[in-house]
Every structure is written in C-alpha cells, then in structure tokens.
Amino acid sequence: MANVAVIGAQWGDEGKGKVVDLFSRDADIVVRFQGGNNAGHTLVVDGQKTVLHLIPSGALHANKLCVIGNGVVVDPQALLEEIQGLKERGHLLDDSLLRVSEEAHLIMPYHKSIDLARERLRGKGKIGTTGRGIGPAYEDKVARTGIRFIDLTEEETFREKLRHNIEEKNIYLKAILKEKTLSFSEIHDTYCGYREKLKGYVTDTALLLDREMKAGKRVLFEGAQGTLLDVDHGTYPFVTSSNTGIGGVCSGAGVGPQNIHQIIGISKAYTTRVGSGPFPTELKGPEGEKLKQEGDEFGATTGRPRRCGWFDAVGVRYAVRINGMTGIALTKLDVLTGFKEIKICTAYRADGATYYEFPSSLCVLERAQPVFEVMDGWGTPLSGTRKLSDLPKNAQKYIRRLEEILNTEMVLVSVGPGREETIMLKNPFSS
Ligand code: IMP
C-alpha cells in the first residue's frame, strides 16, 4: 500500500497537473501541502482545459477527497472562485470532498499590496513574483502574526489580529512603499463573508489524514512549483517562499515521513523558468523561441512567457538527491520533435572551474556556462505513441541517457497534454 509524493524537479511548470491527474486514478486522497494560488496546474480532459491554482488536481476525478493542508497559504476569494468554477463544470459537487486545514494561513489584501509594491520598487532586481501575496503571507506566518482559518472562525481572535496587522501594515504601506492604506472594516467584513462561505470545508486535516491512512486509504501528495524554487534549496533569493520539496510534505500536511513511499520527480524533457533568476541552459535565440511556441510556454497563472532552454541535468540530478526521488515522470517529450540536435547539460563551467553538483552561490550560477552532451533528434510526431518501444529510436536513446545521467528510472513519459497522450511505464502506487 503506497502513498506517493509528486515533486517538481525544475523551476516549476513541469506538468505536475497532468501527472497528478493521472496518478489520482489510483489514489483516494489528493493533498496540496505548500504554496498557494501562485501555482497553475493545467489539466486537459476530453479536450477540455482546466487550470487549478489551489484545489488539488484530483478534483477532476469523481469521489476523490481533496485536501488543502496547513502548509498552503490560501486566498479565500481565489478558493471560492475555484470551487465555483469546478462546480459549474460538474466537479466537486459533494462539498465533503474538499477539506481545508484550519491551520492554513490566509492571504490578506495587504499581502498582495506589499508583494506588488515591493516588486515595483525592486525594479531591475525584481524576483518576478506572481503578485498573489504569497511571500508576504509566509513572512507573517514565520513572524507569528499570520491569520489562520482557525483564527478567522473565532471572531474575537480575528478582530484583534486583524486590527494589529492593519495598523502595522498601513504604516509600512504608506511610509515605506508609498502605497494606499487599507481599511480595517472593509477587510473585516469581507473576510467574515468568506468565513461563512468556507466554514463547512475547514477542519483538522492532519488528523483526518492520519485516520484515513490508518484505514488504508492511498494518498497522493501534490507538490506545487519546483525544487529549484524551494526557499531552502532553490536559487535563493529567486525562489518562492515555501519548501516545495519533499520536506514540505511532512510539515505542510502534518504527516510523518514513513507515510511517503514513492517520491516521483516531474521534469520536462527540456527546461523552463518564469520570473527572474539564473538559468544556465537558457536559449535566447530561435531554438528557445521554438521551444516556447511548440511547448505553449506561457504561465498558467500570470500568462507570462516562460524562458526556455535545454535539459539541465545538473539541476534535475540535484532535485533527485535533495528529495530522494524514486522515479521521474518526463513530460513534453513531443515538444522536442523537429530539433536536429538535442542537448543535455551535464555540468557547468564558471571562472575556470567545472561544477558537477548544483552550486549554492548565485554568482556562480549567474556566470555558469553549460557543458553539453549532444544527441541526435527525431522528426516523427510522438503524440500518438503509447509504448516506449514505438518511439523513434533517438527519442528512446534520449530517455535512456537521461535515466543514466540522473541514475533514476522513468515511470512515465508524456507525449501530449491529454490524459491519453502518455506512455505509462510503472505505477508508483503499486511499487
Ligand atoms: P511567488 O511564489 O509569487 O512569490 O514568486 C516567486 C518566484 O516563483 C517567481 O519567480 C515566480 O515566477 C515563481 N513561481 C511561483 N509559482 C510558480 C509556479 O507555479 N510555476 C513556476 N514558477 C512559479
């Protein structure tokens, strides 16, 4: 009986939505454990595209319990809109199938104002955040001034915390960020409205998960963003504000590590990054443009074009190590069709030194030149292929070489956005 965690092995946007949707078939419960509505998980089912930001990607399957864990920061307005959107499409009709942790922190309007204003002031040095207030919400959590769902349900606690926060944030917004101040009563009333609409979903999700796992239910932990955006292990400070890696599962869902049996890293067959920060294999010319167009590389949350480059095996090998990944799901292999040559970055060169391991220094990463291994490409479209042995020989060689370099087996290869456009190699739930 396995529980499975799905973790991004790059800078996010690896195609986790599709993989989680596929693995959800074998899970009883799907859990988000970090991040917020900065995530954008795109799912294509029967040709219909759905983008989820907060609700676990299991929501498109009937009768799966979807859990938003304590490690997620929740914008209640965004959550309500997403619930509504799913219901309109005939999903999530049973409210008991969505549970939100009472310990999850709320994203407040001042978090969004601060996020946007800071980015504006940073100018060239901006992080390129999604502007959803994610960083400031996590800051308050660590500063012990955050407001959790449980606080929202206790009127006195909520008023007191909000009043204190508004006083402090308004000084910061006005004097430092030169922004408009916010009204206590407006926010108070709006959030009391959210409380009424959401209270039926809020519960002790760690306890719920413990009981369900003891009852033999299978759990899929759905990571958002990617390892290289992890606040501890990513390309700091060009990262998001949560632990996107495997460590985030335990703290963000309230489960012990012995409950995680398989850790599947999701990686594109090339690399993308949205927002600022170092990206050693970035292609700034026509090849990058081709990847962007063929891969439809535009952010699911902000619509921003993604920066594109060759597969960075230094980064993914690091993600495998940091997370103890037991397998890799390789996505968007079809996008590489038509390239005469395909490159894999196996090391970096910077200042006369060669780096085989992912460097912590931002300066090194910014100067890093990729050392490439070059492989022959293929011309045949892949989207109709369902068996590894039916792929063009060079595509098979590419996959085998990646397995060698990463020292990890592939469990799935995705050859198109649809559920069926998948080569399933191993079911992690039956491992
Ligand atoms: P934040 O998470 O909005 O604070 O943004 C911090 C960095 O993480 C920025 O570079 C964002 O573009 C990036 N980021 C946040 N969420 C995602 C995601 O779901 N996919 C890819 N990049 C993301």
XYZ file of C-alpha atoms and ligand atoms in Angstrom:
454
model
C 0.000 0.000 0.000
C 1.902 3.044 -1.218
C 1.435 6.744 -0.721
C 3.058 8.838 -3.404
C 4.501 12.362 -3.482
C 4.831 14.260 -6.732
C 7.507 16.960 -6.653
C 8.671 19.402 -9.333
C 12.288 18.677 -10.286
C 12.948 22.011 -12.030
C 11.696 25.599 -11.675
C 8.003 24.713 -11.654
C 5.600 24.278 -14.585
C 6.912 20.756 -15.192
C 3.452 19.423 -15.973
C 2.603 18.247 -12.453
C -1.115 18.871 -13.030
C -1.355 16.237 -15.736
C 0.745 13.699 -13.834
C -1.191 14.213 -10.593
C -4.437 13.876 -12.528
C -3.216 10.543 -13.947
C -1.916 9.199 -10.637
C -5.132 10.335 -8.913
C -6.929 7.412 -10.510
C -5.189 5.131 -8.002
C -5.397 7.457 -5.009
C -8.230 8.002 -2.562
C -6.974 11.368 -1.337
C -5.001 14.142 -3.042
C -3.244 16.690 -0.832
C -1.704 20.099 -1.532
C 0.860 20.877 1.151
C 2.583 24.167 0.216
C 2.348 27.232 -1.985
C -0.886 28.943 -2.812
C -2.629 30.263 -5.872
C 0.762 31.152 -7.368
C 0.585 27.620 -8.756
C -1.188 26.914 -12.019
C -1.825 23.261 -12.762
C -3.194 22.714 -16.240
C -5.266 19.615 -16.964
C -6.708 18.588 -20.304
C -9.514 16.045 -20.042
C -11.536 15.096 -23.132
C -10.116 18.155 -24.875
C -11.362 20.492 -22.145
C -8.704 22.555 -20.389
C -8.958 23.285 -16.655
C -6.411 25.319 -14.713
C -6.311 24.745 -10.968
C -4.446 27.045 -8.625
C -5.358 25.887 -5.134
C -7.535 22.827 -5.249
C -5.644 19.541 -5.726
C -5.648 18.211 -9.265
C -7.545 15.128 -8.058
C -10.705 17.239 -8.203
C -11.372 16.202 -11.796
C -11.927 12.588 -10.712
C -15.159 11.597 -9.035
C -15.060 10.690 -5.337
C -11.509 11.737 -4.562
C -11.019 13.558 -1.304
C -9.101 16.796 -1.963
C -7.177 18.268 0.945
C -5.580 21.694 1.262
C -3.022 21.206 4.005
C -1.755 23.547 6.709
C 1.341 24.453 4.697
C -0.702 26.126 1.962
C -1.415 29.866 2.078
C -4.996 30.417 0.992
C -6.571 33.397 -0.707
C -10.227 32.782 0.245
C -11.565 34.722 -2.719
C -9.464 32.655 -5.125
C -10.563 29.454 -3.391
C -14.249 30.361 -3.644
C -13.877 31.218 -7.334
C -12.145 27.924 -7.997
C -14.798 25.925 -6.139
C -17.488 27.743 -8.134
C -15.689 27.141 -11.448
C -15.333 23.424 -10.733
C -18.973 23.070 -9.700
C -20.081 24.788 -12.911
C -18.189 22.108 -14.829
C -19.823 19.322 -12.872
C -16.917 18.592 -10.500
C -16.727 18.783 -6.712
C -20.487 18.567 -6.361
C -20.114 16.922 -2.962
C -18.723 19.543 -0.558
C -17.440 16.874 1.809
C -14.812 16.011 -0.832
C -12.897 19.227 -0.176
C -11.227 19.777 3.187
C -9.150 22.817 4.124
C -6.795 22.826 7.090
C -7.834 25.037 9.985
C -4.122 25.780 10.392
C -3.649 27.055 6.831
C -2.757 30.734 6.746
C -4.896 33.274 4.953
C -3.613 35.581 2.262
C -4.882 39.051 3.170
C -5.278 42.100 0.912
C -2.206 43.713 2.483
C -0.100 40.737 1.425
C -0.985 41.344 -2.203
C -0.407 45.120 -1.925
C 3.002 44.543 -0.339
C 4.001 41.884 -2.897
C 3.144 44.131 -5.854
C 4.599 47.327 -4.390
C 7.872 45.671 -3.434
C 8.320 44.216 -6.882
C 7.737 47.659 -8.377
C 10.348 49.202 -6.085
C 12.874 46.440 -6.768
C 12.956 47.489 -10.419
C 15.652 45.514 -12.229
C 16.308 43.317 -9.195
C 12.733 42.111 -9.025
C 12.023 38.443 -8.322
C 9.206 38.301 -10.826
C 6.676 37.023 -8.283
C 3.172 36.103 -9.327
C 1.899 39.086 -7.321
C -0.512 36.906 -5.351
C 0.814 37.892 -1.920
C 2.464 34.514 -1.343
C 5.801 35.755 0.054
C 4.300 38.332 2.459
C 1.787 35.737 3.727
C 4.581 33.276 4.539
C 6.570 36.123 6.135
C 3.708 36.775 8.549
C 3.430 33.076 9.284
C 7.080 32.940 10.328
C 6.788 36.290 12.133
C 3.883 34.761 14.093
C 1.468 37.452 13.022
C -0.355 35.438 10.358
C -4.081 34.738 10.471
C -5.156 31.118 10.117
C -8.559 29.707 9.250
C -8.986 28.721 12.895
C -8.396 32.368 13.879
C -10.969 33.502 11.353
C -13.569 31.231 12.952
C -13.005 32.866 16.370
C -14.413 36.378 16.000
C -12.502 37.995 18.883
C -9.167 36.492 17.849
C -9.759 37.508 14.260
C -10.648 41.137 15.111
C -7.669 41.522 17.386
C -5.160 40.024 14.962
C -6.550 41.927 12.016
C -6.589 45.251 13.891
C -2.986 44.810 14.959
C -1.883 43.780 11.480
C -3.740 46.557 9.691
C -2.150 49.171 11.956
C 1.308 47.836 11.260
C 0.833 47.161 7.544
C -0.680 50.567 6.886
C 2.380 52.295 8.332
C 4.616 50.107 6.157
C 2.472 50.579 3.047
C 2.279 54.360 3.411
C 5.686 55.338 4.753
C 7.967 52.794 3.082
C 6.174 51.514 -0.002
C 4.273 54.746 -0.811
C 1.111 52.752 -1.302
C -2.549 53.273 -0.443
C -3.554 52.196 3.050
C -6.285 49.621 3.662
C -9.491 49.762 5.686
C -9.944 47.507 8.711
C -13.731 47.378 8.485
C -13.786 46.606 4.771
C -11.368 43.702 5.157
C -13.080 42.528 8.339
C -16.496 42.382 6.704
C -15.225 40.763 3.521
C -13.373 38.052 5.439
C -16.381 37.410 7.713
C -18.270 36.747 4.476
C -15.584 34.265 3.411
C -15.815 32.625 6.844
C -19.488 31.896 6.319
C -18.964 30.516 2.829
C -15.932 28.386 3.671
C -16.564 27.167 7.220
C -18.062 23.892 6.015
C -14.744 22.931 4.408
C -12.439 23.790 7.312
C -11.170 21.013 9.552
C -8.152 19.423 11.243
C -6.729 17.895 8.066
C -3.657 16.340 9.737
C -5.951 14.308 11.984
C -8.185 13.446 9.049
C -5.188 12.213 7.025
C -3.901 10.141 9.918
C -7.261 8.422 10.324
C -7.672 7.824 6.611
C -4.157 6.445 6.190
C -4.696 4.118 9.154
C -7.877 2.966 7.426
C -5.759 2.004 4.412
C -6.587 4.933 2.109
C -3.992 5.817 -0.517
C -2.685 9.357 -0.550
C -1.128 11.402 -3.313
C 0.800 14.473 -2.155
C 0.768 17.116 -4.879
C 3.715 19.498 -4.919
C 3.492 22.941 -6.472
C 6.343 24.952 -8.063
C 9.626 23.028 -8.197
C 12.736 22.090 -6.220
C 14.819 24.884 -7.746
C 12.240 27.354 -6.371
C 12.417 25.863 -2.849
C 13.131 28.564 -0.269
C 15.927 26.443 1.258
C 17.307 24.529 -1.711
C 16.461 26.692 -4.718
C 18.215 29.564 -6.457
C 17.746 31.882 -3.474
C 16.549 34.669 -3.452
C 14.897 33.927 -6.809
C 12.632 31.356 -5.239
C 9.143 31.074 -3.854
C 8.586 31.282 -0.104
C 7.790 27.687 0.769
C 9.510 24.301 0.866
C 8.496 22.937 -2.494
C 10.480 19.736 -1.966
C 9.752 16.566 -0.054
C 10.396 18.197 3.338
C 7.328 20.338 2.741
C 5.088 17.260 2.712
C 5.661 16.430 6.374
C 5.411 19.972 7.678
C 2.731 21.111 5.244
C 0.372 18.160 5.577
C 1.169 17.103 9.135
C 2.249 13.553 8.311
C 5.330 11.554 9.284
C 7.931 10.656 6.635
C 7.174 6.928 6.959
C 3.859 7.676 5.250
C 5.581 8.620 1.980
C 6.621 5.568 -0.001
C 7.341 6.815 -3.516
C 8.709 10.228 -4.485
C 8.192 10.998 -8.135
C 10.041 13.944 -9.637
C 8.339 15.665 -12.531
C 10.619 17.094 -15.169
C 10.088 18.480 -18.613
C 12.212 16.983 -21.400
C 13.775 20.465 -21.556
C 13.819 23.341 -19.058
C 11.682 26.408 -18.470
C 11.630 29.176 -15.935
C 9.186 32.003 -15.365
C 10.266 35.077 -13.437
C 13.812 36.266 -12.783
C 16.884 34.372 -11.643
C 19.758 32.322 -13.033
C 19.059 29.777 -15.770
C 22.303 28.306 -17.143
C 20.817 26.440 -20.129
C 18.533 29.264 -21.270
C 18.259 29.642 -25.058
C 17.781 33.255 -26.032
C 17.716 32.710 -29.820
C 15.439 30.886 -32.273
C 15.767 27.492 -30.545
C 14.360 28.968 -27.321
C 11.590 30.626 -29.320
C 10.764 27.295 -30.972
C 10.526 25.567 -27.568
C 8.293 28.390 -26.315
C 5.929 28.194 -29.274
C 5.836 24.401 -29.654
C 5.536 23.901 -25.903
C 2.991 26.713 -25.479
C 5.216 28.019 -22.713
C 3.108 30.747 -21.199
C 2.438 30.823 -17.439
C -0.835 29.204 -16.351
C -1.227 31.740 -13.527
C 0.057 35.005 -14.978
C 0.205 34.325 -18.731
C 3.848 35.455 -18.762
C 6.050 33.857 -21.436
C 8.374 31.263 -19.924
C 12.099 31.332 -20.560
C 13.150 28.098 -22.299
C 16.359 26.067 -22.549
C 17.891 22.601 -22.878
C 17.560 19.915 -20.228
C 19.657 20.835 -17.215
C 20.764 17.514 -15.745
C 22.838 19.263 -13.070
C 19.645 20.823 -11.692
C 17.471 17.716 -12.007
C 20.163 15.438 -10.528
C 20.281 17.837 -7.590
C 16.491 17.638 -7.255
C 16.704 13.830 -7.288
C 19.267 13.949 -4.479
C 17.590 16.606 -2.315
C 14.220 14.849 -2.483
C 15.339 11.223 -2.603
C 13.300 10.817 -5.762
C 12.443 7.218 -6.580
C 11.362 7.838 -10.163
C 10.964 10.523 -12.804
C 7.942 11.414 -14.893
C 9.247 13.059 -18.062
C 6.804 15.489 -19.656
C 6.507 17.245 -23.018
C 8.873 14.941 -24.891
C 6.748 15.641 -28.008
C 7.873 19.287 -27.973
C 11.421 18.213 -28.905
C 10.241 16.723 -32.223
C 11.822 18.536 -35.139
C 15.095 19.541 -33.484
C 18.084 18.177 -35.447
C 20.143 18.059 -32.286
C 19.076 17.875 -28.659
C 21.374 18.913 -25.837
C 21.715 17.774 -22.241
C 23.667 19.926 -19.811
C 25.816 17.597 -17.683
C 27.999 20.171 -15.881
C 28.587 23.920 -15.571
C 31.797 25.855 -16.203
C 32.369 29.068 -14.282
C 35.569 31.002 -13.620
C 37.769 28.147 -14.841
C 36.110 25.539 -12.588
C 33.774 22.703 -13.555
C 30.698 22.082 -11.415
C 29.036 18.687 -11.493
C 26.906 19.476 -8.447
C 24.387 22.314 -8.316
C 26.167 25.342 -6.788
C 24.652 27.323 -3.909
C 26.294 30.565 -4.996
C 24.081 32.819 -7.040
C 27.197 34.459 -8.542
C 28.466 31.094 -9.791
C 25.033 30.199 -11.161
C 24.759 33.516 -12.953
C 28.128 33.007 -14.657
C 27.649 29.266 -15.248
C 28.167 28.104 -18.828
C 26.564 24.767 -19.650
C 28.704 21.788 -20.676
C 26.551 19.952 -23.200
C 26.248 16.413 -24.403
C 24.712 16.469 -27.891
C 22.270 13.845 -29.111
C 20.575 13.337 -32.469
C 16.964 14.467 -32.697
C 13.941 12.911 -34.422
C 11.313 14.171 -36.831
C 8.282 11.976 -36.182
C 5.454 13.415 -34.056
C 5.067 11.477 -30.802
C 1.579 12.270 -29.572
C 0.055 9.015 -30.869
C 2.695 6.797 -29.240
C 1.663 4.716 -26.227
C 4.635 2.357 -25.931
C 8.264 3.223 -25.297
C 9.389 0.767 -27.984
C 7.210 2.603 -30.554
C 9.035 5.896 -30.026
C 11.643 6.878 -32.635
C 14.983 5.263 -31.751
C 16.606 8.627 -30.960
C 13.783 9.537 -28.568
C 14.310 6.198 -26.792
C 18.050 6.902 -26.615
C 17.353 10.330 -25.125
C 15.183 8.812 -22.380
C 17.706 6.069 -21.585
C 20.544 8.591 -21.448
C 18.579 10.798 -19.037
C 17.932 7.774 -16.821
C 21.672 7.043 -16.791
C 22.701 10.591 -16.004
C 20.036 11.011 -13.317
C 20.548 7.481 -12.023
C 16.760 7.224 -11.689
C 14.176 5.312 -13.654
C 11.394 6.861 -15.708
C 7.914 5.926 -14.529
C 6.028 7.845 -17.184
C 6.695 9.748 -20.400
C 4.172 12.352 -21.515
C 3.825 12.983 -25.256
C 0.961 15.488 -25.270
C -1.313 17.440 -22.931
C -4.238 14.972 -22.948
C -4.655 12.227 -20.340
C -4.313 9.553 -23.004
C -1.150 11.042 -24.532
C 1.001 9.173 -22.067
C 3.443 6.269 -22.000
C 2.922 4.654 -18.593
C 5.952 2.651 -17.523
C 5.366 1.976 -13.860
C 2.534 2.699 -11.468
C 4.092 4.203 -8.328
C 1.068 3.155 -6.264
C 1.802 -0.496 -6.877
C 5.556 -0.232 -6.202
P 5.875 33.890 -5.770
O 5.717 32.439 -5.486
O 4.661 34.529 -6.391
O 6.391 34.660 -4.588
O 7.023 34.045 -6.900
C 8.388 33.720 -6.638
C 9.025 33.052 -7.854
O 8.436 31.769 -8.026
C 8.802 33.792 -9.175
O 9.934 33.590 -9.997
C 7.615 33.078 -9.779
O 7.563 33.210 -11.181
C 7.910 31.663 -9.339
N 6.710 30.830 -9.265
C 5.753 30.849 -8.331
N 4.812 29.925 -8.591
C 5.192 29.296 -9.710
C 4.654 28.209 -10.456
O 3.625 27.603 -10.129
N 5.351 27.846 -11.569
C 6.505 28.442 -11.931
N 7.050 29.451 -11.255
C 6.406 29.873 -10.146
